[in-house]
C-alpha positions as a LaTeX table, in Angstrom:
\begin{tabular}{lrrr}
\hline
Residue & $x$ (\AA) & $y$ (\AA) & $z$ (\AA) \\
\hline
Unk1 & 177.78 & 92.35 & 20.45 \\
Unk2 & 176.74 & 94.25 & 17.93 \\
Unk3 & 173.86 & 96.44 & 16.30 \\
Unk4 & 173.31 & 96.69 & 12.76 \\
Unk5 & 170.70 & 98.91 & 11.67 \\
Unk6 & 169.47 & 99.06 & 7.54 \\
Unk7 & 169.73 & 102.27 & 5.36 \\
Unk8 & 166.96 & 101.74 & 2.86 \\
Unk9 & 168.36 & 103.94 & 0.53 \\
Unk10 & 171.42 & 102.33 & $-0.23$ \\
Unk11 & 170.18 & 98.92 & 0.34 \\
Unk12 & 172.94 & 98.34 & 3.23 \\
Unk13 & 173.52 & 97.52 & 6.99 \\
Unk14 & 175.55 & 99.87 & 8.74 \\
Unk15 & 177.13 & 99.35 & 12.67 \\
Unk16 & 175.20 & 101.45 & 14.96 \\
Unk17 & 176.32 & 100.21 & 18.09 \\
Unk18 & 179.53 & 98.29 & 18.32 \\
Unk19 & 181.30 & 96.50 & 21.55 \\
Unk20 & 184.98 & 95.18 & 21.59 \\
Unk21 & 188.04 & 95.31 & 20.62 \\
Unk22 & 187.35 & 96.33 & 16.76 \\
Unk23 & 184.60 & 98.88 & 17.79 \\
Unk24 & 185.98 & 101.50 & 16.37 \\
Unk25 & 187.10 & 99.94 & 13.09 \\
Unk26 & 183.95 & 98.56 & 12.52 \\
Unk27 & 182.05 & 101.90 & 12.63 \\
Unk28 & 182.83 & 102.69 & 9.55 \\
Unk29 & 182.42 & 99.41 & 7.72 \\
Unk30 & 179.19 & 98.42 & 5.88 \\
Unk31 & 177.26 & 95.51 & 4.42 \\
Unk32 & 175.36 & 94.88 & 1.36 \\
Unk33 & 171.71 & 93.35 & 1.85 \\
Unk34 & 172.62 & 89.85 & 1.61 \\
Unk35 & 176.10 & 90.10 & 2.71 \\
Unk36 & 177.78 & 87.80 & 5.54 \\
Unk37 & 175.54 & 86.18 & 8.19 \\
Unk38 & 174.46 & 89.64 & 9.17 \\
Unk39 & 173.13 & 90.61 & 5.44 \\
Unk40 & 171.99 & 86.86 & 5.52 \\
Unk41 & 169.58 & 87.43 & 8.80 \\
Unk42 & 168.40 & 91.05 & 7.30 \\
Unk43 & 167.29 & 89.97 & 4.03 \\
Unk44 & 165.96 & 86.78 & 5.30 \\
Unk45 & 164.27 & 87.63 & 8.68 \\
Unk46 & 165.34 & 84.36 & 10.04 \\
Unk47 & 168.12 & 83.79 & 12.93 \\
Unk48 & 171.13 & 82.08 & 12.67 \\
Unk49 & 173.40 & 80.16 & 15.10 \\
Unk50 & 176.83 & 79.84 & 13.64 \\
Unk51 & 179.38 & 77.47 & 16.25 \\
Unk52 & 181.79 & 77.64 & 13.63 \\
Unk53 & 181.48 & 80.96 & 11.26 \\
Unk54 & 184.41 & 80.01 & 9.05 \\
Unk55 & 182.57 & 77.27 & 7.81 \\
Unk56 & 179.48 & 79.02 & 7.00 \\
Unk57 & 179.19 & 80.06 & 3.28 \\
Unk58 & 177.29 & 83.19 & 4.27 \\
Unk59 & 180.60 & 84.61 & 6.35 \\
Unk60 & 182.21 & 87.14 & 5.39 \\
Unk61 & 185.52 & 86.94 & 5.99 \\
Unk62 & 186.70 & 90.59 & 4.70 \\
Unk63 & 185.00 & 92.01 & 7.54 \\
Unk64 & 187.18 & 90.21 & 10.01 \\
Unk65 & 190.52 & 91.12 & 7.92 \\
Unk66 & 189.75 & 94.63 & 7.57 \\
Unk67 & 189.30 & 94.73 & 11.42 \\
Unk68 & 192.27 & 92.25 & 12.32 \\
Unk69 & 190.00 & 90.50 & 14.04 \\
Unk70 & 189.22 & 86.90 & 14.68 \\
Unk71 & 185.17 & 85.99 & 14.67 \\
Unk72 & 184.60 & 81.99 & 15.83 \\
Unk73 & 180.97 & 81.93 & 16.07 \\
Unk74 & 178.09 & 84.02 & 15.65 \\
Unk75 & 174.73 & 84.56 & 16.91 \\
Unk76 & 172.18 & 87.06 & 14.69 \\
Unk77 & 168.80 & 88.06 & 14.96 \\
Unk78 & 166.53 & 90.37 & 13.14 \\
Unk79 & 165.01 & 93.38 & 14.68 \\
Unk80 & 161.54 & 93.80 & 13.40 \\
Unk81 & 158.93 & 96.48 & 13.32 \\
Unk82 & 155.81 & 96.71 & 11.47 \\
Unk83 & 156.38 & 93.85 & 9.58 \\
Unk84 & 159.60 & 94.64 & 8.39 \\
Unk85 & 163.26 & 94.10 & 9.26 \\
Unk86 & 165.10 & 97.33 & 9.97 \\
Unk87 & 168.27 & 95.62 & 11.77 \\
Unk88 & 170.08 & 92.87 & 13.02 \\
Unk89 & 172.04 & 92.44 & 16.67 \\
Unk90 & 174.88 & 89.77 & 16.53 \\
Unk91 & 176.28 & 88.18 & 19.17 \\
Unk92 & 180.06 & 87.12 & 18.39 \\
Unk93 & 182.13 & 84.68 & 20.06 \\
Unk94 & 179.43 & 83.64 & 22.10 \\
Unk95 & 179.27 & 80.25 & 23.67 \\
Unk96 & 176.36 & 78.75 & 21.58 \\
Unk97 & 176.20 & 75.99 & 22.59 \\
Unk98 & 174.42 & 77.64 & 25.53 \\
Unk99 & 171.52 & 78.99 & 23.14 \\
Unk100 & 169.08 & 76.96 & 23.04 \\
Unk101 & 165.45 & 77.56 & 22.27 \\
Unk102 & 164.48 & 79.72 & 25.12 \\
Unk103 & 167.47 & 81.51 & 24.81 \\
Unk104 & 166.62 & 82.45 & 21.19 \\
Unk105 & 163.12 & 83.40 & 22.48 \\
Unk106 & 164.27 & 85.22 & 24.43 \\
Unk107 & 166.98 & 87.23 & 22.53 \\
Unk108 & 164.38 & 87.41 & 19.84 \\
Unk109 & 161.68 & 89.26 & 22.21 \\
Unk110 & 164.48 & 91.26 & 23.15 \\
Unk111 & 165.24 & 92.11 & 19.51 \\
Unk112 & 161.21 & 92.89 & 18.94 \\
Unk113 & 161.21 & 95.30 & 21.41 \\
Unk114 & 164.78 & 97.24 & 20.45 \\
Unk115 & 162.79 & 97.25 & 16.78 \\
Unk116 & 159.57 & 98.77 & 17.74 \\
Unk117 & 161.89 & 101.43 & 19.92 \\
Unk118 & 163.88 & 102.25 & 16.92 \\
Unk119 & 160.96 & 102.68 & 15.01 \\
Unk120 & 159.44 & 104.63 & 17.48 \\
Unk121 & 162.57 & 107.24 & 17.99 \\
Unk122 & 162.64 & 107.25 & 14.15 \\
Unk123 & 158.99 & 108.48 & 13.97 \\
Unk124 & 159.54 & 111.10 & 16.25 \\
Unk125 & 163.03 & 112.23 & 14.95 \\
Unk126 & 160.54 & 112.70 & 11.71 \\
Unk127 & 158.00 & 114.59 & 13.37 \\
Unk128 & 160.94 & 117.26 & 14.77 \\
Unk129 & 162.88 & 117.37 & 11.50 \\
Unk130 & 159.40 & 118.70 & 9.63 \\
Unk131 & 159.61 & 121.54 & 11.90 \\
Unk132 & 155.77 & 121.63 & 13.16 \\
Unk133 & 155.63 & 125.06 & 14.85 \\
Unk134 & 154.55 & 126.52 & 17.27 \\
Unk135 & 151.52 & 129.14 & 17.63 \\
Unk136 & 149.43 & 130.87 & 19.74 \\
Unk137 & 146.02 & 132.68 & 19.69 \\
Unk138 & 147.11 & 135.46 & 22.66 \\
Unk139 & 143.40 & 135.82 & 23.77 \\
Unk140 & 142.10 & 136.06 & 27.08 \\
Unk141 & 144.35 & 133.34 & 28.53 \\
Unk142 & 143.38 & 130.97 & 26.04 \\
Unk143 & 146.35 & 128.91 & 24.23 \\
Unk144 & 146.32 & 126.86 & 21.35 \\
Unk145 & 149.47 & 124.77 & 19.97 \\
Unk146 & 149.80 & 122.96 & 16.96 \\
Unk147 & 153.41 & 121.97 & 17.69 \\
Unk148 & 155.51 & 119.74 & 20.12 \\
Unk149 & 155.79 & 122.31 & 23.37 \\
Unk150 & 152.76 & 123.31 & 25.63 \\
Unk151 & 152.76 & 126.95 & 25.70 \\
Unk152 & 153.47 & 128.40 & 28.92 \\
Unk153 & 151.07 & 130.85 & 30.74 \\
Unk154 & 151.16 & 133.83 & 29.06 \\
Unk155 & 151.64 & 132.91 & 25.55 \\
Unk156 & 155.01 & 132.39 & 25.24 \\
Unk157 & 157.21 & 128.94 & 25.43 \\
Unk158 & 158.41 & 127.74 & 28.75 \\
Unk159 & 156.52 & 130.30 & 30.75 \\
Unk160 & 157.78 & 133.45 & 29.10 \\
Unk161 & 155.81 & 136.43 & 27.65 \\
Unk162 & 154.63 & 136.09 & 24.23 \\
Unk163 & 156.42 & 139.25 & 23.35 \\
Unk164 & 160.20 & 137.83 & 24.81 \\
Unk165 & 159.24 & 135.41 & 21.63 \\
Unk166 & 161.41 & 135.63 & 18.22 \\
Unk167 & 159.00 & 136.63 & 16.34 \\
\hline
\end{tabular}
């Protein structure tokens, strides 16, 4: 299986977590909105069961030759959050015959859930990378924060004295 994620900026899906023999290959490799069944299930938010991917006009075939590997069938979903599609996980090689409507329910819940977590780490990667800081008003005890870490007793992070601080 496999986890696509999109880069907004460029308008692509890139591999974020790969299993299998092409793994590593595949790290490295990305799609175009729109591209294969992958690009396909991104731009369209709608899943697709493929028994026989070679067939399918929305393959793409130069992903499997770059990799020297061999995909039979595929099995994509969207991951959503707030409204919008920010991924896709495929299952390849999958029997599919076996997916049938609760199966897709359930791979689909599954898929809502890994979105809003994405979405979620995202927000807070945000949050750090602004750099809130830290301060504190060394006043009788008292302790204020306007950043991510509870000061510690006397002022300073993690239970050190305010003066042990970098100033």
């Amino acid at each position: 299986w496999s986890l696509l994620l999109v880069d907004e900026q460029k308008d692509e899906l890139y591999f974020a977590i790969v299993t299998g023999p092409a793994a590593e290959s595949l790290k490295k490799v990305r799609l175009k909105m729109g591209e294969g069944i992958a690009g396909w299930v991104a731009q369209h938010g709608e899943p697709v069961i493929s028994p026989d991917v070679y067939s399918d006009p929305r393959f793409a075939k130069r992903i499997d030759d770059m990799v020297k590997f061999q995909t039979r069938t595929m099995v994509c979903t969207a991951l959503r959050a707030k409204g919008r599609v920010i991924g896709v996980i495929q299952l390849i090689n999958c029997p599919v015959e076996k997916m049938g409507e609760k199966e897709m329910s359930f791979l689909q819940s599954l898929c809502d859930y890994a979105g809003m977590a994405i979405d979620n780490a995202r927000a807070l990667e945000s949050r750090d990378a602004k750099g809130v800081e830290e301060t504190a008003v060394p006043r009788e005890g008292h302790h204020r924060t306007t950043g991510k870490r509870q000061l510690g007793r006397h002022g300073g992070r993690h239970g050190e004295p305010a003066s042990a601080q970098p100033a």
